[in-house]
Amino acid sequence: MTTTEAEPEDQTTSDAEFQRLGAQLVRTAKSPLAKAAVQALVEERTILEVPAVRHALIDDTGRNAKADFDGLLGLQYALGLDEQQRSFLGLVLSMVGIGMTTIAAVRDLDDRCLPIILRAILRLADNDTIAVGTRL
């Protein structure tokens, strides 16, 4: 069995389980910055589904799983992410004050990930009046 064959099985760790984990991480976020970052990762999903990312990011004390972004510091290139995922993760880490990713990294994002980051930036700005979507 190859690694690519195992991925769909790993992803069947069920949508319900993923949603519970995402809700738990958002609920236990320590600040608005961390909450916006966690929401972006949950919405993007593919990064958070990588076992190495979950292992580095999630501090699970048995009772409450919470995101510990410091655990990702210096690991971006060792997590098995592709270029777009690394750029997305770098932008998310910059939201919580970790790393040195510039906003120019949005050029690496596709049409699915760019709106996620834009919504996260709006959450950081505590702005609920600007809509993110397709421009007509």
CSV table of C-alpha atoms in Angstrom, one decimal:
chain,number,residue,atom,x,y,z
A,1,MET,CA,0.0,0.0,0.0
A,2,THR,CA,1.4,3.4,-0.9
A,3,THR,CA,1.0,6.6,1.0
A,4,THR,CA,-1.4,8.0,-1.5
A,5,GLU,CA,-3.7,5.0,-1.0
A,6,ALA,CA,-3.7,5.5,2.8
A,7,GLU,CA,-4.7,9.2,2.6
A,8,PRO,CA,-8.5,8.7,1.8
A,9,GLU,CA,-8.7,6.3,4.7
A,10,ASP,CA,-7.1,8.8,7.0
A,11,GLN,CA,-9.5,11.5,5.7
A,12,THR,CA,-12.4,9.3,6.7
A,13,THR,CA,-11.6,10.2,10.3
A,14,SER,CA,-15.1,11.5,9.6
A,15,ASP,CA,-16.4,14.9,8.9
A,16,ALA,CA,-18.2,14.8,12.3
A,17,GLU,CA,-14.9,14.1,14.1
A,18,PHE,CA,-13.1,16.8,12.2
A,19,GLN,CA,-16.0,19.3,13.0
A,20,ARG,CA,-15.8,18.4,16.7
A,21,LEU,CA,-12.0,18.9,16.7
A,22,GLY,CA,-12.4,22.2,14.8
A,23,ALA,CA,-15.1,23.5,17.2
A,24,GLN,CA,-13.0,22.5,20.2
A,25,LEU,CA,-9.9,24.3,18.9
A,26,VAL,CA,-11.9,27.4,18.2
A,27,ARG,CA,-13.6,27.3,21.6
A,28,THR,CA,-10.3,27.0,23.4
A,29,ALA,CA,-8.5,29.7,21.4
A,30,LYS,CA,-6.8,32.0,23.9
A,31,SER,CA,-7.2,35.3,21.9
A,32,PRO,CA,-9.1,36.7,19.0
A,33,LEU,CA,-5.9,36.3,17.0
A,34,ALA,CA,-5.6,32.6,17.8
A,35,LYS,CA,-9.3,32.2,17.1
A,36,ALA,CA,-9.1,33.7,13.6
A,37,ALA,CA,-6.0,31.6,12.9
A,38,VAL,CA,-7.7,28.4,14.1
A,39,GLN,CA,-10.9,29.2,12.1
A,40,ALA,CA,-8.8,29.7,9.0
A,41,LEU,CA,-7.1,26.3,9.4
A,42,VAL,CA,-10.4,24.5,10.1
A,43,GLU,CA,-12.0,26.1,7.1
A,44,GLU,CA,-9.0,25.2,4.9
A,45,ARG,CA,-9.0,21.7,6.3
A,46,THR,CA,-6.3,20.0,4.2
A,47,ILE,CA,-3.5,21.3,6.4
A,48,LEU,CA,-5.2,20.3,9.7
A,49,GLU,CA,-5.8,16.8,8.3
A,50,VAL,CA,-2.1,16.2,8.0
A,51,PRO,CA,-1.1,14.1,11.1
A,52,ALA,CA,2.2,15.8,11.5
A,53,VAL,CA,0.5,19.2,11.7
A,54,ARG,CA,-2.1,18.0,14.2
A,55,HIS,CA,0.8,16.5,16.3
A,56,ALA,CA,2.7,19.7,16.3
A,57,LEU,CA,-0.3,22.1,16.7
A,58,ILE,CA,-2.6,20.4,19.1
A,59,ASP,CA,-1.9,20.3,22.8
A,60,ASP,CA,-4.3,17.6,24.0
A,61,THR,CA,-4.3,17.4,27.8
A,62,GLY,CA,-7.0,14.6,27.7
A,63,ARG,CA,-9.8,16.9,28.6
A,64,ASN,CA,-9.3,19.9,26.3
A,65,ALA,CA,-7.6,19.9,23.0
A,66,LYS,CA,-6.2,23.4,22.1
A,67,ALA,CA,-4.1,24.9,19.5
A,68,ASP,CA,-0.5,25.7,20.5
A,69,PHE,CA,0.9,27.6,17.5
A,70,ASP,CA,4.4,27.7,19.2
A,71,GLY,CA,4.6,24.0,18.4
A,72,LEU,CA,4.6,24.8,14.7
A,73,LEU,CA,7.5,27.3,15.0
A,74,GLY,CA,10.3,26.2,12.7
A,75,LEU,CA,8.5,23.1,11.4
A,76,GLN,CA,6.7,24.5,8.3
A,77,TYR,CA,9.1,22.7,6.0
A,78,ALA,CA,9.2,19.5,7.9
A,79,LEU,CA,5.4,18.8,7.9
A,80,GLY,CA,5.1,17.4,4.4
A,81,LEU,CA,3.0,20.3,3.1
A,82,ASP,CA,3.0,21.5,-0.5
A,83,GLU,CA,4.0,25.1,-1.4
A,84,GLN,CA,0.5,26.5,-1.2
A,85,GLN,CA,-0.1,24.9,2.1
A,86,ARG,CA,3.2,26.2,3.5
A,87,SER,CA,2.2,29.7,2.3
A,88,PHE,CA,-1.2,29.4,3.9
A,89,LEU,CA,0.2,28.1,7.1
A,90,GLY,CA,2.8,30.9,7.1
A,91,LEU,CA,0.1,33.5,6.8
A,92,VAL,CA,-1.9,31.9,9.5
A,93,LEU,CA,1.1,31.8,11.8
A,94,SER,CA,1.8,35.5,11.1
A,95,MET,CA,-1.7,36.2,12.4
A,96,VAL,CA,-0.7,35.0,15.8
A,97,GLY,CA,2.7,36.8,15.7
A,98,ILE,CA,4.9,33.8,14.7
A,99,GLY,CA,7.1,33.7,11.7
A,100,MET,CA,8.1,36.2,9.1
A,101,THR,CA,5.7,35.5,6.2
A,102,THR,CA,4.8,38.6,4.2
A,103,ILE,CA,1.4,39.3,2.9
A,104,ALA,CA,2.8,38.7,-0.6
A,105,ALA,CA,2.5,35.0,0.1
A,106,VAL,CA,-1.2,35.3,-1.0
A,107,ARG,CA,0.2,35.0,-4.5
A,108,ASP,CA,0.7,31.3,-3.8
A,109,LEU,CA,-2.9,30.7,-2.9
A,110,ASP,CA,-5.6,29.4,-5.2
A,111,ASP,CA,-9.2,30.5,-5.5
A,112,ARG,CA,-10.2,28.2,-2.7
A,113,CYS,CA,-7.6,29.4,-0.1
A,114,LEU,CA,-7.5,33.1,-0.9
A,115,PRO,CA,-11.0,33.8,0.4
A,116,ILE,CA,-10.3,31.9,3.5
A,117,ILE,CA,-7.3,34.1,4.3
A,118,LEU,CA,-9.3,37.2,3.4
A,119,ARG,CA,-12.1,36.3,5.8
A,120,ALA,CA,-9.5,35.6,8.5
A,121,ILE,CA,-8.0,39.0,8.0
A,122,LEU,CA,-11.5,40.5,8.3
A,123,ARG,CA,-11.9,38.6,11.6
A,124,LEU,CA,-8.6,40.0,12.8
A,125,ALA,CA,-9.9,43.5,12.0
A,126,ASP,CA,-13.2,42.7,13.7
A,127,ASN,CA,-14.9,43.7,10.6
A,128,ASP,CA,-18.2,42.1,9.6
A,129,THR,CA,-19.3,44.6,7.0
A,130,ILE,CA,-17.0,43.6,4.1
A,131,ALA,CA,-18.0,40.6,2.1
A,132,VAL,CA,-15.5,38.2,0.5
A,133,GLY,CA,-16.7,36.6,-2.7
A,134,THR,CA,-16.6,36.8,-6.4
A,135,ARG,CA,-16.4,40.2,-7.9
A,136,LEU,CA,-18.9,41.0,-10.6
